PDB file of C-alpha atoms and ligand atoms in Angstrom:
ATOM      1  CA  MET A   1     133.963  41.745  44.330  1.00  0.00           C
ATOM      2  CA  HIS A   2     131.698  40.613  47.228  1.00  0.00           C
ATOM      3  CA  GLN A   3     130.345  42.768  49.802  1.00  0.00           C
ATOM      4  CA  ILE A   4     128.363  41.676  52.603  1.00  0.00           C
ATOM      5  CA  ILE A   5     126.734  44.034  55.476  1.00  0.00           C
ATOM      6  CA  TYR A   6     126.165  43.215  59.008  1.00  0.00           C
ATOM      7  CA  ILE A   7     124.604  44.268  62.030  1.00  0.00           C
ATOM      8  CA  SER A   8     125.433  42.782  65.561  1.00  0.00           C
ATOM      9  CA  THR A   9     125.148  44.469  69.284  1.00  0.00           C
ATOM     10  CA  ALA A  10     127.722  45.188  71.606  1.00  0.00           C
ATOM     11  CA  ARG A  11     128.276  42.914  74.473  1.00  0.00           C
ATOM     12  CA  PRO A  12     127.310  45.054  77.620  1.00  0.00           C
ATOM     13  CA  GLY A  13     129.933  47.222  79.345  1.00  0.00           C
ATOM     14  CA  ILE A  14     131.658  46.737  76.205  1.00  0.00           C
ATOM     15  CA  THR A  15     134.716  50.039  76.778  1.00  0.00           C
ATOM     16  CA  VAL A  16     136.114  52.433  74.331  1.00  0.00           C
ATOM     17  CA  THR A  17     139.529  49.888  74.496  1.00  0.00           C
ATOM     18  CA  ASP A  18     137.738  47.523  73.234  1.00  0.00           C
ATOM     19  CA  VAL A  19     136.847  49.502  70.166  1.00  0.00           C
ATOM     20  CA  GLU A  20     140.610  50.605  70.179  1.00  0.00           C
ATOM     21  CA  ALA A  21     141.998  47.101  70.310  1.00  0.00           C
ATOM     22  CA  ILE A  22     139.284  45.532  67.256  1.00  0.00           C
ATOM     23  CA  LEU A  23     140.013  48.768  65.077  1.00  0.00           C
ATOM     24  CA  ALA A  24     143.797  47.968  65.742  1.00  0.00           C
ATOM     25  CA  THR A  25     143.716  43.859  64.720  1.00  0.00           C
ATOM     26  CA  SER A  26     141.198  45.211  61.841  1.00  0.00           C
ATOM     27  CA  ARG A  27     143.167  47.313  59.907  1.00  0.00           C
ATOM     28  CA  ALA A  28     146.187  44.903  59.825  1.00  0.00           C
ATOM     29  CA  ASN A  29     144.428  42.074  59.441  1.00  0.00           C
ATOM     30  CA  ASN A  30     141.685  44.164  56.249  1.00  0.00           C
ATOM     31  CA  ARG A  31     144.460  45.901  54.943  1.00  0.00           C
ATOM     32  CA  ARG A  32     146.674  42.472  54.082  1.00  0.00           C
ATOM     33  CA  ASP A  33     143.431  40.680  53.670  1.00  0.00           C
ATOM     34  CA  GLY A  34     142.687  43.293  50.463  1.00  0.00           C
ATOM     35  CA  ILE A  35     139.259  43.933  52.370  1.00  0.00           C
ATOM     36  CA  THR A  36     137.435  47.904  52.754  1.00  0.00           C
ATOM     37  CA  GLY A  37     134.402  48.999  54.351  1.00  0.00           C
ATOM     38  CA  LEU A  38     133.073  51.391  56.943  1.00  0.00           C
ATOM     39  CA  LEU A  39     132.385  49.992  60.756  1.00  0.00           C
ATOM     40  CA  ILE A  40     130.127  52.138  62.702  1.00  0.00           C
ATOM     41  CA  SER A  41     129.029  52.366  66.032  1.00  0.00           C
ATOM     42  CA  ASP A  42     127.074  54.289  68.997  1.00  0.00           C
ATOM     43  CA  GLY A  43     128.116  52.178  71.504  1.00  0.00           C
ATOM     44  CA  VAL A  44     124.631  49.582  71.527  1.00  0.00           C
ATOM     45  CA  ARG A  45     125.117  47.891  67.602  1.00  0.00           C
ATOM     46  CA  PHE A  46     127.490  47.636  64.895  1.00  0.00           C
ATOM     47  CA  LEU A  47     127.240  48.437  61.777  1.00  0.00           C
ATOM     48  CA  GLN A  48     129.687  46.470  59.461  1.00  0.00           C
ATOM     49  CA  ALA A  49     130.198  46.512  55.750  1.00  0.00           C
ATOM     50  CA  LEU A  50     132.914  44.463  54.518  1.00  0.00           C
ATOM     51  CA  GLU A  51     133.811  44.227  50.851  1.00  0.00           C
ATOM     52  CA  GLY A  52     136.782  42.176  48.775  1.00  0.00           C
ATOM     53  CA  GLU A  53     137.720  38.841  47.283  1.00  0.00           C
ATOM     54  CA  THR A  54     134.689  36.499  48.714  1.00  0.00           C
ATOM     55  CA  GLY A  55     136.797  33.568  50.439  1.00  0.00           C
ATOM     56  CA  LYS A  56     138.970  36.735  52.474  1.00  0.00           C
ATOM     57  CA  VAL A  57     135.294  38.571  52.952  1.00  0.00           C
ATOM     58  CA  GLU A  58     134.288  34.772  54.029  1.00  0.00           C
ATOM     59  CA  ALA A  59     137.059  34.310  56.702  1.00  0.00           C
ATOM     60  CA  THR A  60     136.599  37.588  58.544  1.00  0.00           C
ATOM     61  CA  PHE A  61     132.907  37.350  59.281  1.00  0.00           C
ATOM     62  CA  GLN A  62     133.341  33.804  60.297  1.00  0.00           C
ATOM     63  CA  ARG A  63     136.030  35.752  62.278  1.00  0.00           C
ATOM     64  CA  ILE A  64     134.057  38.282  63.598  1.00  0.00           C
ATOM     65  CA  LYS A  65     130.831  35.700  64.476  1.00  0.00           C
ATOM     66  CA  ALA A  66     132.596  33.759  67.044  1.00  0.00           C
ATOM     67  CA  ASP A  67     134.288  37.560  69.199  1.00  0.00           C
ATOM     68  CA  PRO A  68     132.929  37.460  72.044  1.00  0.00           C
ATOM     69  CA  ARG A  69     132.942  41.462  72.007  1.00  0.00           C
ATOM     70  CA  HIS A  70     129.222  41.622  70.170  1.00  0.00           C
ATOM     71  CA  ARG A  71     126.644  39.185  69.530  1.00  0.00           C
ATOM     72  CA  ALA A  72     123.473  38.071  67.885  1.00  0.00           C
ATOM     73  CA  THR A  73     124.838  39.596  64.723  1.00  0.00           C
ATOM     74  CA  VAL A  74     122.185  39.233  61.332  1.00  0.00           C
ATOM     75  CA  LEU A  75     123.347  38.982  57.615  1.00  0.00           C
ATOM     76  CA  LEU A  76     121.633  42.604  55.636  1.00  0.00           C
ATOM     77  CA  SER A  77     123.042  41.715  52.904  1.00  0.00           C
ATOM     78  CA  GLY A  78     125.696  39.927  50.905  1.00  0.00           C
ATOM     79  CA  LYS A  79     126.047  40.453  46.807  1.00  0.00           C
ATOM     80  CA  SER A  80     128.402  40.458  44.301  1.00  0.00           C
ATOM     81  CA  VAL A  81     129.363  44.720  43.250  1.00  0.00           C
ATOM     82  CA  ALA A  82     131.005  45.466  40.578  1.00  0.00           C
ATOM     83  CA  GLU A  83     133.178  47.440  42.307  1.00  0.00           C
ATOM     84  CA  ARG A  84     134.475  48.507  45.224  1.00  0.00           C
ATOM     85  CA  GLN A  85     131.942  50.626  46.852  1.00  0.00           C
ATOM     86  CA  PHE A  86     134.033  52.101  50.075  1.00  0.00           C
ATOM     87  CA  GLY A  87     137.345  52.469  49.095  1.00  0.00           C
ATOM     88  CA  MET A  88     138.435  52.448  52.182  1.00  0.00           C
ATOM     89  CA  TRP A  89     138.459  50.738  55.873  1.00  0.00           C
ATOM     90  CA  GLU A  90     137.332  53.074  58.343  1.00  0.00           C
ATOM     91  CA  MET A  91     135.272  52.822  61.377  1.00  0.00           C
ATOM     92  CA  ALA A  92     133.780  55.620  63.291  1.00  0.00           C
ATOM     93  CA  PHE A  93     131.880  55.575  66.713  1.00  0.00           C
ATOM     94  CA  GLY A  94     129.755  57.738  68.665  1.00  0.00           C
ATOM     95  CA  GLY A  95     131.238  57.195  71.823  1.00  0.00           C
ATOM     96  CA  PHE A  96     130.077  55.219  75.109  1.00  0.00           C
ATOM     97  CA  GLY A  97     127.701  56.395  77.953  1.00  0.00           C
ATOM     98  CA  LYS A  98     128.486  59.902  78.781  1.00  0.00           C
ATOM     99  CA  VAL A  99     130.916  60.802  76.201  1.00  0.00           C
ATOM    100  CA  ARG A 100     128.237  59.570  73.430  1.00  0.00           C
ATOM    101  CA  ASP A 101     127.765  63.249  70.777  1.00  0.00           C
ATOM    102  CA  ASP A 102     125.167  61.679  68.521  1.00  0.00           C
ATOM    103  CA  ALA A 103     125.151  64.607  66.163  1.00  0.00           C
ATOM    104  CA  ALA A 104     129.229  63.962  65.612  1.00  0.00           C
ATOM    105  CA  LEU A 105     128.519  60.994  64.804  1.00  0.00           C
ATOM    106  CA  MET A 106     125.864  61.375  61.779  1.00  0.00           C
ATOM    107  CA  ALA A 107     127.569  64.022  60.178  1.00  0.00           C
ATOM    108  CA  LEU A 108     131.171  62.024  60.510  1.00  0.00           C
ATOM    109  CA  VAL A 109     128.879  58.726  59.376  1.00  0.00           C
ATOM    110  CA  ASP A 110     127.388  60.691  56.272  1.00  0.00           C
ATOM    111  CA  SER A 111     130.910  62.312  55.231  1.00  0.00           C
ATOM    112  CA  LEU A 112     131.782  58.806  55.482  1.00  0.00           C
ATOM    113  CA  VAL A 113     129.380  56.866  53.217  1.00  0.00           C
ATOM    114  CA  ALA A 114     129.630  60.574  51.070  1.00  0.00           C
ATOM    115  CA  GLU A 115     131.177  58.793  47.580  1.00  0.00           C
ATOM    116  CA  VAL A 116     129.281  55.355  47.814  1.00  0.00           C
ATOM    117  CA  ARG A 117     127.409  55.181  44.887  1.00  0.00           C
ATOM    118  CA  ASP A 118     124.654  52.258  45.808  1.00  0.00           C
ATOM    119  CA  SER A 119     121.914  54.801  47.150  1.00  0.00           C
ATOM    120  CA  ASN A 120     120.653  52.270  49.659  1.00  0.00           C
ATOM    121  CA  THR A 121     124.008  51.404  50.968  1.00  0.00           C
ATOM    122  CA  ARG A 122     123.990  55.482  51.879  1.00  0.00           C
ATOM    123  CA  ALA A 123     121.199  55.567  53.200  1.00  0.00           C
ATOM    124  CA  LEU A 124     121.187  52.184  55.982  1.00  0.00           C
ATOM    125  CA  PHE A 125     124.498  53.878  57.036  1.00  0.00           C
ATOM    126  CA  SER A 126     123.118  57.437  57.798  1.00  0.00           C
ATOM    127  CA  GLY A 127     119.805  56.105  59.143  1.00  0.00           C
ATOM    128  CA  PHE A 128     121.932  53.630  61.987  1.00  0.00           C
ATOM    129  CA  THR A 129     122.686  57.368  63.582  1.00  0.00           C
ATOM    130  CA  ARG A 130     120.174  58.357  63.181  1.00  0.00           C
ATOM    131  CA  ILE A 131     118.065  55.722  64.485  1.00  0.00           C
ATOM    132  CA  SER A 132     120.099  54.514  67.612  1.00  0.00           C
ATOM    133  CA  ARG A 133     119.563  57.989  68.164  1.00  0.00           C
ATOM    134  CA  LYS A 134     115.748  57.839  69.273  1.00  0.00           C
ATOM    135  CA  THR A 135     115.933  53.854  70.373  1.00  0.00           C
ATOM    136  CA  ALA A 136     119.397  53.608  72.239  1.00  0.00           C
ATOM    137  CA  ALA A 137     119.077  56.223  75.141  1.00  0.00           C
TER     138      ALA A 137
HETATM  139  C1  LIG B   1     132.171  44.704  65.630  1.00  0.00           C
HETATM  140  C2  LIG B   1     133.235  43.691  65.533  1.00  0.00           C
HETATM  141  C3  LIG B   1     134.267  43.886  64.072  1.00  0.00           C
HETATM  142  C4  LIG B   1     135.166  43.135  63.328  1.00  0.00           C
HETATM  143  N1  LIG B   1     135.632  43.937  62.431  1.00  0.00           N
HETATM  144  C5  LIG B   1     136.324  43.266  62.112  1.00  0.00           C
HETATM  145  C6  LIG B   1     136.952  43.340  60.507  1.00  0.00           C
HETATM  146  O1  LIG B   1     137.128  44.142  59.490  1.00  0.00           O
HETATM  147  N2  LIG B   1     138.832  42.544  60.496  1.00  0.00           N
HETATM  148  C7  LIG B   1     139.151  41.755  61.083  1.00  0.00           C
HETATM  149  O2  LIG B   1     139.931  41.088  60.451  1.00  0.00           O
HETATM  150  N3  LIG B   1     138.601  41.615  62.860  1.00  0.00           N
HETATM  151  C8  LIG B   1     137.455  42.036  62.458  1.00  0.00           C
HETATM  152  N4  LIG B   1     137.231  41.974  64.320  1.00  0.00           N
HETATM  153  C9  LIG B   1     137.619  41.258  65.151  1.00  0.00           C
HETATM  154  C10 LIG B   1     136.997  39.704  65.036  1.00  0.00           C
HETATM  155  O3  LIG B   1     136.394  39.323  65.611  1.00  0.00           O
HETATM  156  C11 LIG B   1     139.125  38.345  65.564  1.00  0.00           C
HETATM  157  O4  LIG B   1     138.799  39.362  66.657  1.00  0.00           O
HETATM  158  C12 LIG B   1     140.012  39.337  64.905  1.00  0.00           C
HETATM  159  O5  LIG B   1     139.649  38.988  63.060  1.00  0.00           O
HETATM  160  C13 LIG B   1     141.218  38.256  65.315  1.00  0.00           C
HETATM  161  O6  LIG B   1     142.039  38.399  64.404  1.00  0.00           O
HETATM  162  P1  LIG B   1     144.110  37.562  64.341  1.00  0.00           P
HETATM  163  O7  LIG B   1     143.375  36.067  64.537  1.00  0.00           O
HETATM  164  O8  LIG B   1     144.646  38.295  63.785  1.00  0.00           O
HETATM  165  O9  LIG B   1     143.857  38.097  66.353  1.00  0.00           O
HETATM  166  C14 LIG B   1     135.818  42.486  64.744  1.00  0.00           C
HETATM  167  C15 LIG B   1     135.341  42.140  65.636  1.00  0.00           C
HETATM  168  C16 LIG B   1     134.004  42.786  66.222  1.00  0.00           C
HETATM  169  C17 LIG B   1     133.873  42.762  66.991  1.00  0.00           C
END
């Protein structure tokens, strides 16, 4: 089982509708490809984990990197894991502009990663929601 984690910067002006479209496509494709993971966004950045069969994860990441709805994709980790850390494919996002709700995003992400076995991975996702509150205002 292969797992990657990357971070990227959302295209300025990205809307909730854009994110909903990403979510709909991702749910369908990832179910087809046997990919699980977690995508979170505060409206400024994305943080995503993808895991599954190596070829499927790499093909998905190639499509994601070419997507104009974000830029500056940086791979934080790529490794093999003995078993899935994320049983589901989910997205959590904290809203955009005036509707941002940082406390709700933190609570949601904390609950979504509660079952993730690797504590560094849990800390990365929980930490993302807290860092972005300070720097993305
Ligand atoms: C931040 C971000 C995360 C994405 N995550 C996924 C994903 O997990 N799976 C996926 O298939 N596409 C994902 N996409 C969409 C892909 O970039 C691409 O648009 C899509 O895979 C194309 O699918 P299609 O060929 O079925 O239209 C993501 C895009 C962005 C901007």
